[in-house]
Coordinates of C-alpha atoms in Angstrom, one line a residue:
Chain A
X945 CA -120.0 79.7 89.4
X946 CA -122.0 79.5 86.1
X947 CA -125.6 78.6 86.1
X948 CA -125.0 75.5 84.4
X949 CA -122.3 73.0 85.3
X950 CA -122.3 71.5 81.9
X951 CA -123.0 73.5 78.7
X952 CA -122.5 71.6 75.4
X953 CA -123.1 73.9 72.4
X954 CA -123.2 72.7 69.0
X955 CA -120.8 69.8 69.5
X956 CA -119.9 67.9 66.3
X957 CA -117.2 65.2 66.3
X958 CA -115.6 62.7 63.9
X959 CA -113.1 60.1 65.0
X960 CA -110.1 59.9 62.7
X961 CA -111.4 56.9 61.2
X962 CA -115.1 57.4 61.7
X963 CA -117.0 60.5 60.6
X964 CA -120.3 62.4 62.0
X965 CA -120.2 60.5 65.4
X966 CA -121.8 63.5 67.0
X967 CA -123.6 66.2 64.9
X968 CA -124.5 69.6 66.4
X969 CA -125.2 68.4 69.8
X970 CA -126.4 70.9 72.3
X971 CA -127.7 70.6 76.0
X972 CA -127.0 72.0 79.5
X973 CA -127.0 70.3 82.8
X974 CA -127.7 72.2 86.1
X975 CA -125.9 71.4 89.3
X976 CA -127.6 68.5 91.2
X977 CA -129.4 67.5 88.0
X978 CA -129.3 63.9 86.6
X979 CA -129.4 63.6 83.0
X980 CA -130.1 60.4 81.3
X981 CA -128.7 59.7 77.8
X982 CA -130.6 57.2 75.8
X983 CA -130.6 55.9 72.2
X984 CA -130.0 52.9 70.0
X985 CA -126.3 51.3 69.7
X986 CA -123.9 53.5 67.7
X987 CA -126.0 56.6 68.5
X988 CA -122.9 58.5 69.8
X989 CA -123.6 58.0 73.7
X990 CA -120.3 56.8 74.7
X991 CA -118.5 59.4 72.6
X992 CA -120.6 62.1 74.2
X993 CA -119.5 60.9 77.8
X994 CA -115.8 61.1 76.5
X995 CA -116.3 64.5 75.3
X996 CA -117.4 65.7 78.7
X997 CA -114.0 64.7 80.4
X998 CA -111.8 65.8 77.3
X999 CA -111.0 62.3 76.2
X1000 CA -112.6 63.4 73.0
X1001 CA -110.6 65.0 71.4
X1002 CA -107.5 65.0 73.5
X1003 CA -106.9 61.3 73.6
X1004 CA -108.6 60.2 70.3
X1005 CA -107.8 63.1 68.0
X1006 CA -110.2 63.6 65.2
X1007 CA -112.3 66.7 64.2
X1008 CA -114.0 68.6 66.9
X1009 CA -116.4 71.5 66.4
X1010 CA -118.5 73.3 69.0
X1011 CA -118.1 73.9 72.8
X1012 CA -118.1 71.8 75.7
X1013 CA -117.9 73.7 79.0
X1014 CA -117.9 71.8 82.2
X1015 CA -117.7 73.5 85.7
X1016 CA -116.5 76.5 83.9
X1017 CA -113.6 74.8 82.0
X1018 CA -113.6 74.5 78.2
X1019 CA -112.5 70.8 77.5
X1020 CA -110.6 72.1 74.7
X1021 CA -108.3 74.3 76.8
X1022 CA -107.8 71.9 79.5
X1023 CA -106.0 68.4 79.6
X1024 CA -107.9 65.2 80.6
X1025 CA -105.9 65.2 83.9
X1026 CA -106.9 68.8 84.9
X1027 CA -110.5 67.7 84.0
X1028 CA -110.2 64.5 86.2
X1029 CA -111.2 66.4 89.3
X1030 CA -114.2 68.1 87.6
X1031 CA -115.6 64.9 85.8
X1032 CA -115.5 61.4 87.1
X1033 CA -115.9 58.9 84.3
X1034 CA -117.1 55.2 84.9
X1035 CA -117.2 52.7 82.1
X1036 CA -119.3 49.8 81.4
X1037 CA -116.9 47.1 81.9
X1038 CA -116.0 47.2 85.6
X1039 CA -112.7 45.2 85.1
X1040 CA -111.3 47.1 82.3
X1041 CA -111.1 50.3 84.4
X1042 CA -109.0 48.9 87.2
X1043 CA -105.7 50.4 87.4
X1044 CA -103.7 47.2 87.1
X1045 CA -101.1 48.1 89.8
X1046 CA -103.1 47.8 92.9
X1047 CA -104.0 44.8 95.1
X1048 CA -106.6 46.0 97.5
X1049 CA -110.0 48.2 97.2
X1050 CA -108.4 50.9 99.2
X1051 CA -105.2 51.1 97.0
X1052 CA -107.5 51.0 93.9
X1053 CA -109.7 53.8 95.3
X1054 CA -106.5 56.0 96.2
X1055 CA -104.8 55.4 92.8
X1056 CA -106.4 58.5 91.0
X1057 CA -105.8 60.6 94.0
X1058 CA -102.0 59.6 94.3
X1059 CA -101.8 60.2 90.5
X1060 CA -102.9 63.8 91.2
X1061 CA -100.5 64.2 94.0
X1062 CA -102.8 64.8 96.8
X1063 CA -101.4 64.5 100.5
X1064 CA -101.6 61.0 102.2
X1065 CA -104.0 62.2 104.8
X1066 CA -106.3 63.8 102.4
X1067 CA -106.1 60.5 100.3
X1068 CA -107.1 58.4 103.5
X1069 CA -110.0 60.7 104.3
X1070 CA -111.4 60.7 100.8
X1071 CA -110.9 56.9 100.1
X1072 CA -112.7 56.1 103.2
X1073 CA -115.7 58.6 102.4
X1074 CA -115.9 57.2 98.8
X1075 CA -116.0 53.5 99.9
X1076 CA -118.7 54.2 102.4
X1077 CA -120.7 56.1 99.6
X1078 CA -120.6 53.0 97.5
X1079 CA -121.3 50.6 100.6
X1080 CA -118.0 48.7 100.2
X1081 CA -117.1 49.1 103.9
X1082 CA -115.3 45.9 105.2
X1083 CA -114.0 45.2 101.7
X1084 CA -111.1 47.8 101.8
X1085 CA -108.4 45.1 102.1
X1086 CA -109.9 42.7 99.5
X1087 CA -108.4 42.1 96.1
X1088 CA -110.3 44.0 93.5
X1089 CA -110.2 40.6 91.5
X1090 CA -112.2 38.9 94.3
X1091 CA -115.2 41.2 94.0
X1092 CA -118.4 40.4 92.3
X1093 CA -119.5 42.4 89.0
X1094 CA -121.7 44.8 91.1
X1095 CA -119.0 45.4 93.8
X1096 CA -116.4 45.8 91.1
X1097 CA -118.6 48.4 89.4
X1098 CA -119.2 50.2 92.8
X1099 CA -115.5 50.2 93.2
X1100 CA -115.2 52.0 89.9
X1101 CA -117.8 54.6 90.9
X1102 CA -115.8 54.9 94.2
X1103 CA -112.6 55.5 92.2
X1104 CA -114.5 58.4 90.5
X1105 CA -116.1 59.8 93.6
X1106 CA -112.7 59.9 95.5
X1107 CA -111.7 62.7 93.1
X1108 CA -114.8 64.6 94.3
X1109 CA -115.8 65.6 91.0
X1110 CA -118.5 68.1 90.2
X1111 CA -119.9 65.7 87.6
X1112 CA -120.2 61.9 87.5
X1113 CA -120.6 60.6 84.1
X1114 CA -121.6 56.7 84.0
X1115 CA -121.4 55.1 80.7
X1116 CA -123.8 52.2 80.7
X1117 CA -122.5 51.2 84.3
X1118 CA -125.0 48.2 84.5
X1119 CA -124.7 46.9 80.9
X1120 CA -122.5 43.9 81.9
X1121 CA -123.9 43.1 85.3
X1122 CA -126.3 40.6 86.7
X1123 CA -129.7 41.5 88.1
X1124 CA -128.2 41.7 91.6
X1125 CA -125.2 43.8 90.3
X1126 CA -127.6 46.1 88.5
X1127 CA -129.6 46.4 91.6
X1128 CA -126.5 47.4 93.8
X1129 CA -125.2 49.8 91.3
X1130 CA -128.7 51.5 90.8
X1131 CA -129.0 51.9 94.5
X1132 CA -125.6 53.8 94.6
X1133 CA -126.8 56.1 91.8
X1134 CA -130.3 56.7 93.2
X1135 CA -128.4 57.4 96.5
X1136 CA -126.0 59.9 94.9
X1137 CA -128.8 61.6 92.9
X1138 CA -130.7 62.0 96.3
X1139 CA -127.6 63.6 97.7
X1140 CA -127.6 66.3 95.1
X1141 CA -124.7 65.1 92.9
X1142 CA -124.8 66.0 89.4
X1143 CA -125.0 62.9 87.2
X1144 CA -124.9 62.2 83.6
X1145 CA -125.7 58.5 83.0
X1146 CA -126.1 56.6 79.6
X1147 CA -128.4 53.8 80.3
X1148 CA -130.5 51.1 78.4
X1149 CA -132.4 50.0 81.6
X1150 CA -135.2 52.9 81.0
X1151 CA -137.4 51.6 83.7
X1152 CA -134.7 52.3 86.3
X1153 CA -133.6 55.7 84.7
X1154 CA -137.2 56.8 84.8
X1155 CA -136.9 56.6 88.6
X1156 CA -134.2 59.1 89.0
X1157 CA -133.5 61.1 85.9
X1158 CA -134.6 64.7 85.8
X1159 CA -134.0 65.2 82.2
X1160 CA -133.4 62.7 79.3
X1161 CA -131.6 63.2 75.9
X1162 CA -132.1 60.7 73.3
X1163 CA -129.4 60.5 70.5
X1164 CA -129.8 58.7 67.2
X1165 CA -126.9 58.6 64.6
X1166 CA -125.1 61.3 66.4
X1167 CA -128.0 63.7 66.6
X1168 CA -130.2 64.8 69.4
X1169 CA -133.7 63.4 68.4
X1170 CA -135.4 64.4 71.9
X1171 CA -134.1 66.3 75.0
X1172 CA -136.3 67.5 77.8
X1173 CA -137.8 66.5 81.1
X1174 CA -137.7 62.7 81.7
X1175 CA -141.5 62.6 81.8
X1176 CA -141.9 64.4 78.5
X1177 CA -139.3 62.2 76.5
X1178 CA -140.3 58.9 78.1
X1179 CA -143.8 59.4 77.3
X1180 CA -142.9 60.0 73.6
X1181 CA -143.8 56.2 73.0
X1182 CA -143.9 56.5 69.2
X1183 CA -140.7 58.4 69.0
X1184 CA -138.9 56.1 71.2
X1185 CA -140.1 52.9 69.3
X1186 CA -139.0 54.7 66.1
X1187 CA -135.5 54.9 67.4
X1188 CA -135.4 51.2 68.7
X1189 CA -135.7 52.4 72.3
X1190 CA -138.2 50.5 74.6
X1191 CA -140.2 52.9 76.7
X1192 CA -140.9 51.7 80.3
X1193 CA -143.5 48.9 80.3
X1194 CA -146.2 50.8 82.3
X1195 CA -145.8 53.9 80.0
X1196 CA -146.4 51.7 76.9
X1197 CA -149.1 49.8 78.4
X1198 CA -151.0 53.0 79.4
X1199 CA -150.3 54.7 76.1
X1200 CA -151.6 51.7 74.2
X1201 CA -154.7 51.6 76.4
X1202 CA -155.4 55.2 75.7
X1203 CA -154.8 54.8 72.0
X1204 CA -156.8 51.5 71.5
X1205 CA -159.5 51.7 74.3
X1206 CA -159.9 55.6 74.3
X1207 CA -159.2 55.6 78.0
X1208 CA -157.8 59.1 79.3
X1209 CA -155.5 57.7 81.8
X1210 CA -152.5 59.9 82.8
X1211 CA -149.2 58.2 81.4
X1212 CA -147.0 57.0 84.1
X1213 CA -143.3 56.4 83.8
X1214 CA -142.6 54.5 86.8
X1215 CA -144.3 51.5 88.6
X1216 CA -145.1 53.5 91.7
X1217 CA -146.9 56.1 89.6
X1218 CA -148.7 53.3 87.5
X1219 CA -150.1 51.7 90.8
X1220 CA -151.3 55.1 92.0
X1221 CA -153.0 55.9 88.5
X1222 CA -154.5 52.3 88.0
X1223 CA -155.6 52.3 91.5
X1224 CA -157.3 55.6 91.2
X1225 CA -159.0 54.5 87.8
X1226 CA -160.2 51.3 89.4
X1227 CA -161.6 53.1 92.4
X1228 CA -159.5 51.2 94.7
X1229 CA -157.2 54.2 95.8
Chain B
X153 CA -113.2 35.2 87.3
X154 CA -111.5 32.0 88.1
X155 CA -108.4 30.5 86.5
X156 CA -104.9 29.7 87.3
X157 CA -103.8 33.3 86.0
X158 CA -106.3 35.1 88.3
X159 CA -105.7 32.6 91.3
X160 CA -102.1 33.8 90.9
X161 CA -103.1 37.3 91.2
X162 CA -105.4 36.8 94.0
X163 CA -102.7 34.9 96.1
X164 CA -101.1 38.1 97.1
X165 CA -100.5 40.1 100.2
X166 CA -104.3 40.9 100.2
X167 CA -104.8 37.3 101.3
X168 CA -101.8 36.2 103.2
X169 CA -99.7 38.0 105.9
X170 CA -96.5 36.4 107.2
X171 CA -93.3 38.1 108.4
X172 CA -91.9 37.6 104.9
X173 CA -94.8 39.7 103.5
X174 CA -94.0 42.3 106.1
X175 CA -90.4 42.4 105.2
X176 CA -89.3 45.8 103.3
X177 CA -89.2 45.1 99.6
X178 CA -85.4 45.9 99.6
X179 CA -84.7 43.2 102.1
X180 CA -86.2 40.7 100.0
X181 CA -84.5 42.1 96.7
X182 CA -81.2 42.0 98.7
X183 CA -81.9 38.4 99.6
X184 CA -82.6 37.7 96.0
X185 CA -79.3 39.0 94.9
X186 CA -77.5 37.5 97.9
X187 CA -78.7 33.9 97.6
X188 CA -78.3 34.0 93.7
X189 CA -74.7 35.1 94.1
X190 CA -73.8 32.4 96.6
X191 CA -75.6 29.8 94.1
X192 CA -72.8 30.9 91.6
X193 CA -69.9 31.3 94.0
X194 CA -70.2 27.6 95.0
X195 CA -70.0 25.0 92.3
X196 CA -71.7 22.4 94.3
X197 CA -74.8 20.7 93.8
X198 CA -75.2 19.8 97.3
X199 CA -74.7 23.5 98.5
X200 CA -77.0 24.8 95.6
X201 CA -79.7 22.3 96.6
X202 CA -79.5 23.5 100.3
X203 CA -79.9 27.2 98.9
X204 CA -82.8 26.0 96.9
X205 CA -84.2 24.1 99.7
X206 CA -83.9 27.4 101.9
X207 CA -85.8 29.5 99.3
X208 CA -88.5 26.8 99.2
X209 CA -88.8 26.6 102.9
X210 CA -89.3 30.5 103.0
X211 CA -91.9 30.2 100.2
X212 CA -93.7 27.3 102.0
X213 CA -93.8 29.7 105.2
X214 CA -95.1 32.4 103.0
X215 CA -97.8 30.1 101.6
X216 CA -96.5 30.8 98.0
X217 CA -94.9 27.4 97.6
X218 CA -97.4 26.1 94.9
X219 CA -96.6 28.6 92.1
X220 CA -93.0 28.5 93.0
X221 CA -92.6 24.8 93.1
X222 CA -94.7 24.5 89.9
X223 CA -92.4 26.8 88.0
X224 CA -89.3 25.0 89.5
X225 CA -90.7 21.8 88.4
X226 CA -91.7 22.9 84.8
X227 CA -88.1 24.7 84.3
X228 CA -85.4 23.1 86.4
X229 CA -86.4 19.4 86.2
X230 CA -86.7 18.9 82.4
X231 CA -83.5 21.1 82.0
X232 CA -81.7 19.0 84.5
X233 CA -82.8 15.7 82.7
X234 CA -81.6 17.1 79.3
X235 CA -78.2 18.5 81.0
X236 CA -77.5 15.2 82.7
X237 CA -78.2 13.3 79.4
X238 CA -76.1 15.6 77.4
X239 CA -73.2 16.2 79.7
X240 CA -73.1 13.0 81.8
X241 CA -73.4 10.4 79.1
X242 CA -70.2 9.2 77.3
X243 CA -71.2 9.5 73.7
X244 CA -71.6 13.2 73.7
X245 CA -68.1 13.6 75.0
X246 CA -68.3 16.4 77.6
X247 CA -64.5 17.3 77.8
X248 CA -64.2 17.3 81.6
X249 CA -65.4 13.7 81.9
X250 CA -63.3 11.5 83.8
X251 CA -64.8 9.5 86.5
X252 CA -67.2 6.9 85.2
X253 CA -69.8 6.1 87.9
X254 CA -72.2 3.8 85.9
X255 CA -72.6 1.9 82.7
X256 CA -75.7 1.6 80.8
X257 CA -76.4 -1.3 78.3
X258 CA -78.3 0.2 75.5
X259 CA -79.2 -2.1 72.6
X260 CA -76.1 -3.9 73.3
X261 CA -74.0 -0.8 73.4
X262 CA -72.3 -0.1 76.7
X263 CA -72.6 3.8 77.6
X264 CA -70.9 5.2 80.4
X265 CA -72.3 7.9 82.7
X266 CA -69.7 10.2 84.1
X267 CA -69.6 11.9 87.4
X268 CA -68.2 15.2 86.2
X269 CA -70.8 15.9 83.5
X270 CA -73.7 14.5 85.8
X271 CA -72.5 17.0 88.5
X272 CA -72.6 19.9 86.2
X273 CA -75.8 18.8 84.7
X274 CA -77.5 18.9 88.1
X275 CA -75.7 22.1 89.4
X276 CA -76.6 24.6 86.6
X277 CA -80.3 24.0 86.7
X278 CA -80.4 24.1 90.4
X279 CA -78.6 27.5 90.3
X280 CA -81.3 28.9 88.0
X281 CA -83.9 27.4 90.4
X282 CA -82.3 29.4 93.3
X283 CA -82.6 32.5 91.1
X284 CA -86.1 31.9 90.0
X285 CA -87.4 30.9 93.5
X286 CA -85.9 33.9 95.3
X287 CA -87.2 36.2 92.7
X288 CA -90.7 34.9 92.7
X289 CA -90.5 34.9 96.5
X290 CA -89.8 38.6 96.2
X291 CA -92.6 39.3 93.7
X292 CA -95.4 37.2 95.3
X293 CA -94.8 38.3 98.7
X294 CA -94.4 42.0 97.9
X295 CA -97.5 44.3 97.9
X296 CA -97.3 46.0 94.6
X297 CA -98.0 49.4 96.1
X298 CA -94.9 48.9 98.3
X299 CA -92.8 47.8 95.3
X300 CA -93.9 51.0 93.5
X301 CA -92.7 53.0 96.4
X302 CA -89.3 51.2 96.3
X303 CA -89.1 51.9 92.5
X304 CA -89.9 55.6 93.0
X305 CA -87.3 55.7 95.7
X306 CA -84.8 54.4 93.2
X307 CA -85.8 57.6 91.1
X308 CA -87.5 55.5 88.2
X309 CA -89.9 57.5 86.0
X310 CA -93.4 56.6 87.0
X311 CA -94.3 55.9 83.5
X312 CA -91.7 53.0 83.5
X313 CA -92.6 51.9 87.0
X314 CA -96.2 51.6 85.8
X315 CA -95.1 49.6 82.8
X316 CA -93.4 47.1 84.9
X317 CA -96.2 46.9 87.4
X318 CA -99.0 46.6 84.9
X319 CA -97.2 44.1 82.9
X320 CA -97.0 41.8 86.1
X321 CA -100.7 42.0 86.6
X322 CA -101.5 41.9 82.8
X323 CA -99.7 38.3 82.3
X324 CA -102.2 36.5 84.7
X325 CA -105.0 38.4 83.1
X326 CA -103.8 37.5 79.6
X327 CA -103.6 33.7 80.7
X328 CA -107.2 34.1 81.9
X329 CA -108.2 35.6 78.5
X330 CA -106.4 33.0 76.4
X331 CA -108.2 30.3 78.4
X332 CA -111.5 31.9 77.6
X333 CA -110.8 32.2 73.8
X334 CA -109.5 28.6 73.7
X335 CA -112.5 27.4 75.3
X336 CA -114.7 29.3 72.9
X337 CA -112.8 28.1 69.9
X338 CA -113.0 24.5 71.0
X339 CA -116.7 25.1 71.5
X340 CA -116.9 26.2 67.9
X341 CA -115.2 23.2 66.5
X342 CA -111.4 23.8 66.8
X343 CA -110.0 20.2 67.2
X344 CA -107.6 19.3 69.8
X345 CA -107.2 15.6 68.8
X346 CA -104.7 16.5 66.0
X347 CA -101.2 16.1 65.2
X348 CA -98.6 18.5 67.0
X349 CA -98.1 20.5 63.9
X350 CA -101.7 21.2 63.2
X351 CA -102.3 22.0 66.9
X352 CA -99.5 24.5 66.5
X353 CA -101.2 25.9 63.4
X354 CA -104.3 26.1 65.6
X355 CA -102.7 28.5 67.9
X356 CA -103.1 31.3 65.2
X357 CA -106.9 30.8 66.0
X358 CA -106.1 31.7 69.5
X359 CA -103.4 34.3 69.0
X360 CA -105.3 36.5 66.6
X361 CA -108.4 37.2 68.9
X362 CA -106.1 37.2 71.8
X363 CA -103.9 40.0 70.3
X364 CA -107.0 42.0 69.1
X365 CA -108.7 41.7 72.5
X366 CA -105.4 42.6 74.4
X367 CA -105.0 45.9 72.1
X368 CA -108.6 46.8 72.8
X369 CA -108.1 46.1 76.7
X370 CA -104.9 48.3 76.6
X371 CA -106.7 51.0 74.9
X372 CA -109.6 51.0 77.5
X373 CA -107.3 50.9 80.4
X374 CA -105.3 53.7 79.0
X375 CA -108.5 55.8 78.7
X376 CA -109.6 54.9 82.3
X377 CA -106.0 55.9 83.8
X378 CA -106.0 59.1 81.6
X379 CA -109.4 59.9 83.2
X380 CA -107.9 59.4 86.7
X381 CA -105.0 61.9 86.2
X382 CA -102.2 59.4 85.2
X383 CA -100.5 62.0 83.1
X384 CA -101.2 65.0 85.5
X385 CA -97.8 66.7 85.7
X386 CA -97.5 66.7 89.5
X387 CA -95.4 64.7 91.9
X388 CA -97.1 61.4 92.6
X389 CA -98.1 60.5 96.0
X390 CA -96.5 57.3 97.2
X391 CA -98.9 55.4 99.8
X392 CA -96.4 53.5 101.6
X393 CA -93.1 54.6 103.1
X394 CA -90.5 51.9 102.8
X395 CA -88.7 51.6 106.0
X396 CA -86.5 48.7 107.6
X397 CA -88.2 47.3 110.7
X398 CA -87.2 45.0 113.5
X399 CA -87.9 42.0 111.2
X400 CA -85.8 43.4 108.5
X401 CA -82.7 43.6 110.8
X402 CA -83.4 40.1 112.1
X403 CA -83.5 38.8 108.5
X404 CA -80.4 40.8 107.8
X405 CA -78.7 39.2 110.7
X406 CA -79.6 35.7 109.6
X407 CA -78.1 36.5 106.3
X408 CA -74.9 37.8 107.8
X409 CA -74.7 34.8 109.9
X410 CA -75.2 32.5 106.9
X411 CA -72.6 34.7 104.8
X412 CA -70.1 34.0 107.6
X413 CA -70.7 30.3 107.5
X414 CA -70.6 30.1 103.7
X415 CA -67.3 32.2 103.5
X416 CA -65.9 29.9 106.0
X417 CA -66.9 26.9 104.2
X418 CA -65.7 28.6 100.9
X419 CA -62.1 29.6 102.2
X420 CA -61.5 26.3 104.1
X421 CA -62.9 23.7 101.8
X422 CA -63.1 25.4 98.4
X423 CA -65.9 26.2 96.1
X424 CA -67.1 22.6 95.8
X425 CA -66.8 21.2 99.4
X426 CA -69.4 18.4 99.2
X427 CA -69.4 17.6 95.3
X428 CA -65.7 17.7 95.1
X429 CA -65.8 19.1 91.5
X430 CA -62.8 20.9 90.1
X431 CA -62.4 24.2 88.1
X432 CA -61.3 22.6 85.0
X433 CA -61.0 25.9 83.0
X434 CA -58.1 26.9 85.0
X435 CA -56.6 23.5 84.9
X436 CA -56.8 23.3 81.2

């Protein structure tokens, strides 16, 4: 097994009708790591996700340079179908990723496995496991069209998990959900992260991302403008603001307090950290 | 999501489970062929109406009467009205009209209504009604996964099977999308209180965004399918095995008994035992 489960080296990509969507992007992801990808709209985040499972360039065509190795497989040398068991991709609109030929949650989760020719017993086992992981037990025989937004997105995650991929890629999985739906999906992502899954997640909800991401990669106009441990990247308040990315509120508040009042507070990235830091500063903890 | 289209999608085996739903898809497909064939073997509005009533009774039992009944009302009833008007009324000179059954006085003109034209005008739409209702009964009460397994058994390439199945789900989804776009356009000033011609032109405002959004959705779905191994060059696993059960054999027994009765009627009383129509083509 390679040391890194994802190894992206000097990746540059242009769609057939849009140039320089990704420029010289490099990063590595270890097994069990959670990588958060942030950046303004049009930065190339979704394209990068699609490069991880081979949709870019196999599905879209275009000019591809550099190297993307996932679970030891060079995406250029393997088809998307071959990569399907290595990389599970979840999109932002939960309804648009339904297969369109199934009528129950169970069948929807089983769809990918049946496309890959898994035996029925294995399909049954994996489907039940995946449904359990995303907390949709009891809804197996419900129509996917009857689920709430959060439930449908969890179903989409289950369809990816059923393939037992080595990497789960989530492209703005909460972008179209209401607060309850967001909470449901984040709970599942956090649970998967705690269980040691390797996850790459594009997310605008920085506050949430800060609670489970190990590393953060920030893209702007196709280039990597910041990459490193979540704490380091998320505390680069000026840099984040420059690229129209809002840092966590507690991070920005503490940064501004330090800057304007001259305090020497440690900069938190989560609410829990902030409570601890402020509690100590105020002498109540 | 909430609309007629999505409601249609939801009213499927996921919600309802009757013995008709449990029948093997082949049984229901054979029923569709069988009853449609008899609707055309007999040229008798009464027998055809009985066949249609049988389909509607099964639809009611399977709790899918509403979509089927609505479709019949929308297609068959207006068609019947036009047919009777064109074929049954004297001025249109339907060639087999002989028996006058009524005479209308329209603006001082005596207009006769003939039995032969009226009978034909009623029978043909009823025949179509039998075909539509039995086909819809088959579709609305058959789990799509079981339908897929049936089509796979018939050795159809999976790509084409998917195309058929996805289209069946796409139609209600497009209805939903069209409704959303229509509401958005009306909210932005698209007038609905205009002439029929202008309203028809307004459909451009509906069709352009609908087409574009459909193309986008199809592309996203293609990507999602591809990511789930759709084009993997392997033998696909079929989740359900289609087998005939006790209920299928009972249904076949009922169909055999009905066939015996219908054949007896046909060979004893002819193809139009109640309506008493003649096969004019041979006579002429």
